[in-house]
mmCIF file with all atom_site columns, C-alpha atoms in Angstrom:
data_model
loop_
_atom_site.group_PDB
_atom_site.id
_atom_site.type_symbol
_atom_site.label_atom_id
_atom_site.label_alt_id
_atom_site.label_comp_id
_atom_site.label_asym_id
_atom_site.label_entity_id
_atom_site.label_seq_id
_atom_site.pdbx_PDB_ins_code
_atom_site.Cartn_x
_atom_site.Cartn_y
_atom_site.Cartn_z
_atom_site.occupancy
_atom_site.B_iso_or_equiv
_atom_site.pdbx_formal_charge
_atom_site.auth_seq_id
_atom_site.auth_comp_id
_atom_site.auth_asym_id
_atom_site.auth_atom_id
_atom_site.pdbx_PDB_model_num
ATOM 1  C CA . UNK A 1 1  ? 5.417   12.986  -0.319  1.00 85.00 ? 18  UNK A CA 1
ATOM 2  C CA . UNK A 1 2  ? 2.339   13.358  -2.964  1.00 92.00 ? 19  UNK A CA 1
ATOM 3  C CA . UNK A 1 3  ? -1.008  12.210  -3.042  1.00 92.00 ? 20  UNK A CA 1
ATOM 4  C CA . UNK A 1 4  ? -1.320  9.618   -5.630  1.00 92.00 ? 21  UNK A CA 1
ATOM 5  C CA . UNK A 1 5  ? -4.290  7.044   -4.550  1.00 93.00 ? 22  UNK A CA 1
ATOM 6  C CA . UNK A 1 6  ? -3.295  4.624   -7.325  1.00 93.00 ? 23  UNK A CA 1
ATOM 7  C CA . UNK A 1 7  ? -5.516  0.642   -6.860  1.00 95.00 ? 24  UNK A CA 1
ATOM 8  C CA . UNK A 1 8  ? -3.058  -1.946  -6.712  1.00 96.00 ? 25  UNK A CA 1
ATOM 9  C CA . UNK A 1 9  ? -2.726  -5.410  -6.719  1.00 96.00 ? 26  UNK A CA 1
ATOM 10 C CA . UNK A 1 10 ? -1.109  -6.418  -2.940  1.00 98.00 ? 27  UNK A CA 1
ATOM 11 C CA . UNK A 1 11 ? -0.080  -9.762  -1.616  1.00 98.00 ? 28  UNK A CA 1
ATOM 12 C CA . UNK A 1 12 ? -0.659  -9.931  2.241   1.00 98.00 ? 29  UNK A CA 1
ATOM 13 C CA . UNK A 1 13 ? -0.436  -11.925 5.292   1.00 98.00 ? 30  UNK A CA 1
ATOM 14 C CA . UNK A 1 14 ? -3.459  -11.711 7.673   1.00 96.00 ? 31  UNK A CA 1
ATOM 15 C CA . UNK A 1 15 ? -3.009  -12.108 11.503  1.00 96.00 ? 32  UNK A CA 1
ATOM 16 C CA . UNK A 1 16 ? -5.225  -14.149 13.409  1.00 96.00 ? 33  UNK A CA 1
ATOM 17 C CA . UNK A 1 17 ? -7.118  -10.610 14.524  1.00 94.00 ? 34  UNK A CA 1
ATOM 18 C CA . UNK A 1 18 ? -7.500  -9.984  11.203  1.00 92.00 ? 35  UNK A CA 1
ATOM 19 C CA . UNK A 1 19 ? -5.116  -7.138  10.538  1.00 94.00 ? 36  UNK A CA 1
ATOM 20 C CA . UNK A 1 20 ? -3.217  -7.237  7.213   1.00 97.00 ? 37  UNK A CA 1
ATOM 21 C CA . UNK A 1 21 ? 0.803   -7.159  6.415   1.00 97.00 ? 38  UNK A CA 1
ATOM 22 C CA . UNK A 1 22 ? 1.377   -6.413  3.147   1.00 98.00 ? 39  UNK A CA 1
ATOM 23 C CA . UNK A 1 23 ? 4.825   -8.136  1.379   1.00 98.00 ? 40  UNK A CA 1
ATOM 24 C CA . UNK A 1 24 ? 4.428   -6.962  -2.182  1.00 97.00 ? 41  UNK A CA 1
ATOM 25 C CA . UNK A 1 25 ? 2.229   -5.226  -4.760  1.00 98.00 ? 42  UNK A CA 1
ATOM 26 C CA . UNK A 1 26 ? 2.222   -4.788  -8.564  1.00 96.00 ? 43  UNK A CA 1
ATOM 27 C CA . UNK A 1 27 ? 1.871   -1.054  -9.325  1.00 92.00 ? 44  UNK A CA 1
ATOM 28 C CA . UNK A 1 28 ? 1.364   0.064   -13.103 1.00 88.00 ? 45  UNK A CA 1
ATOM 29 C CA . UNK A 1 29 ? 2.317   4.183   -12.826 1.00 76.00 ? 46  UNK A CA 1
ATOM 30 C CA . UNK A 1 30 ? 2.232   4.870   -16.291 1.00 74.00 ? 47  UNK A CA 1
ATOM 31 C CA . UNK A 1 31 ? -0.926  3.353   -17.476 1.00 72.00 ? 48  UNK A CA 1
ATOM 32 C CA . UNK A 1 32 ? 0.999   1.520   -20.474 1.00 80.00 ? 49  UNK A CA 1
ATOM 33 C CA . UNK A 1 33 ? 3.586   -0.701  -20.475 1.00 83.00 ? 50  UNK A CA 1
ATOM 34 C CA . UNK A 1 34 ? 4.521   -3.600  -17.715 1.00 89.00 ? 51  UNK A CA 1
ATOM 35 C CA . UNK A 1 35 ? 3.537   -2.890  -14.262 1.00 91.00 ? 52  UNK A CA 1
ATOM 36 C CA . UNK A 1 36 ? 6.423   -2.505  -11.406 1.00 92.00 ? 53  UNK A CA 1
ATOM 37 C CA . UNK A 1 37 ? 6.524   -5.159  -8.834  1.00 95.00 ? 54  UNK A CA 1
ATOM 38 C CA . UNK A 1 38 ? 7.445   -3.992  -5.467  1.00 96.00 ? 55  UNK A CA 1
ATOM 39 C CA . UNK A 1 39 ? 8.639   -6.171  -2.312  1.00 98.00 ? 56  UNK A CA 1
ATOM 40 C CA . UNK A 1 40 ? 7.694   -4.012  0.708   1.00 98.00 ? 57  UNK A CA 1
ATOM 41 C CA . UNK A 1 41 ? 11.227  -4.066  2.552   1.00 98.00 ? 58  UNK A CA 1
ATOM 42 C CA . UNK A 1 42 ? 9.829   -2.393  5.990   1.00 98.00 ? 59  UNK A CA 1
ATOM 43 C CA . UNK A 1 43 ? 6.688   -1.323  7.525   1.00 98.00 ? 60  UNK A CA 1
ATOM 44 C CA . UNK A 1 44 ? 7.585   2.072   9.220   1.00 98.00 ? 61  UNK A CA 1
ATOM 45 C CA . UNK A 1 45 ? 4.187   2.990   10.985  1.00 98.00 ? 62  UNK A CA 1
ATOM 46 C CA . UNK A 1 46 ? 0.945   1.270   10.874  1.00 98.00 ? 63  UNK A CA 1
ATOM 47 C CA . UNK A 1 47 ? -2.351  2.638   12.044  1.00 97.00 ? 64  UNK A CA 1
ATOM 48 C CA . UNK A 1 48 ? -6.373  2.848   11.817  1.00 97.00 ? 65  UNK A CA 1
ATOM 49 C CA . UNK A 1 49 ? -8.628  5.834   10.568  1.00 96.00 ? 66  UNK A CA 1
ATOM 50 C CA . UNK A 1 50 ? -12.029 6.754   9.099   1.00 95.00 ? 67  UNK A CA 1
ATOM 51 C CA . UNK A 1 51 ? -11.933 8.534   6.096   1.00 88.00 ? 68  UNK A CA 1
ATOM 52 C CA . UNK A 1 52 ? -15.526 9.623   5.496   1.00 88.00 ? 69  UNK A CA 1
ATOM 53 C CA . UNK A 1 53 ? -16.942 6.761   7.478   1.00 91.00 ? 70  UNK A CA 1
ATOM 54 C CA . UNK A 1 54 ? -14.960 4.139   5.921   1.00 93.00 ? 71  UNK A CA 1
ATOM 55 C CA . UNK A 1 55 ? -12.564 2.425   8.437   1.00 96.00 ? 72  UNK A CA 1
ATOM 56 C CA . UNK A 1 56 ? -9.003  1.636   6.654   1.00 97.00 ? 73  UNK A CA 1
ATOM 57 C CA . UNK A 1 57 ? -5.807  0.535   7.789   1.00 98.00 ? 74  UNK A CA 1
ATOM 58 C CA . UNK A 1 58 ? -2.839  2.853   7.095   1.00 98.00 ? 75  UNK A CA 1
ATOM 59 C CA . UNK A 1 59 ? 0.389   1.625   6.318   1.00 98.00 ? 76  UNK A CA 1
ATOM 60 C CA . UNK A 1 60 ? 3.800   3.629   5.973   1.00 98.00 ? 77  UNK A CA 1
ATOM 61 C CA . UNK A 1 61 ? 6.489   1.738   4.362   1.00 98.00 ? 78  UNK A CA 1
ATOM 62 C CA . UNK A 1 62 ? 9.901   1.582   2.451   1.00 98.00 ? 79  UNK A CA 1
ATOM 63 C CA . UNK A 1 63 ? 10.802  -0.160  -0.591  1.00 97.00 ? 80  UNK A CA 1
ATOM 64 C CA . UNK A 1 64 ? 13.580  0.218   -3.243  1.00 95.00 ? 81  UNK A CA 1
ATOM 65 C CA . UNK A 1 65 ? 11.698  1.237   -6.253  1.00 89.00 ? 82  UNK A CA 1
ATOM 66 C CA . UNK A 1 66 ? 13.824  1.549   -9.498  1.00 86.00 ? 83  UNK A CA 1
ATOM 67 C CA . UNK A 1 67 ? 16.997  1.724   -7.419  1.00 92.00 ? 84  UNK A CA 1
ATOM 68 C CA . UNK A 1 68 ? 15.617  4.326   -5.031  1.00 95.00 ? 85  UNK A CA 1
ATOM 69 C CA . UNK A 1 69 ? 14.811  4.265   -1.479  1.00 96.00 ? 86  UNK A CA 1
ATOM 70 C CA . UNK A 1 70 ? 11.357  5.457   -1.029  1.00 95.00 ? 87  UNK A CA 1
ATOM 71 C CA . UNK A 1 71 ? 8.851   5.863   1.632   1.00 97.00 ? 88  UNK A CA 1
ATOM 72 C CA . UNK A 1 72 ? 5.290   5.798   0.883   1.00 97.00 ? 89  UNK A CA 1
ATOM 73 C CA . UNK A 1 73 ? 2.000   5.037   2.334   1.00 98.00 ? 90  UNK A CA 1
ATOM 74 C CA . UNK A 1 74 ? -0.683  2.138   1.325   1.00 98.00 ? 91  UNK A CA 1
ATOM 75 C CA . UNK A 1 75 ? -3.999  2.018   2.784   1.00 97.00 ? 92  UNK A CA 1
ATOM 76 C CA . UNK A 1 76 ? -6.745  -0.973  2.961   1.00 97.00 ? 93  UNK A CA 1
ATOM 77 C CA . UNK A 1 77 ? -10.358 -0.334  2.870   1.00 96.00 ? 94  UNK A CA 1
ATOM 78 C CA . UNK A 1 78 ? -11.787 -2.677  5.134   1.00 95.00 ? 95  UNK A CA 1
ATOM 79 C CA . UNK A 1 79 ? -15.045 -2.343  3.198   1.00 94.00 ? 96  UNK A CA 1
ATOM 80 C CA . UNK A 1 80 ? -14.290 -2.842  0.103   1.00 95.00 ? 97  UNK A CA 1
ATOM 81 C CA . UNK A 1 81 ? -11.212 -5.386  0.357   1.00 95.00 ? 98  UNK A CA 1
ATOM 82 C CA . UNK A 1 82 ? -9.059  -2.497  -1.453  1.00 97.00 ? 99  UNK A CA 1
ATOM 83 C CA . UNK A 1 83 ? -5.407  -1.446  -1.808  1.00 98.00 ? 100 UNK A CA 1
ATOM 84 C CA . UNK A 1 84 ? -4.191  1.656   -2.726  1.00 96.00 ? 101 UNK A CA 1
ATOM 85 C CA . UNK A 1 85 ? -0.686  3.322   -2.987  1.00 96.00 ? 102 UNK A CA 1
ATOM 86 C CA . UNK A 1 86 ? -2.080  6.803   -1.305  1.00 96.00 ? 103 UNK A CA 1
ATOM 87 C CA . UNK A 1 87 ? 1.156   8.909   -1.121  1.00 95.00 ? 104 UNK A CA 1
ATOM 88 C CA . UNK A 1 88 ? 4.740   8.215   -2.823  1.00 88.00 ? 105 UNK A CA 1
#
């Protein structure tokens, strides 16, 4: 997987404990043209980590993107409430 760290717009639901569960997101990979909407088909693995002192949730997910089944990582920063595609 290649590290890209692209900010995304995410639709997620949260558990009663405040843990997010990603459902689908909008990504603009090229910068121009219409964004791609990706539905999260499966969450393979979820963990929490600290990067440079910032607590984050890391999700390894699987989806069909452009008719190809892909595994990727998305991160949720707790301090800023921002989502990123980290590896794809």
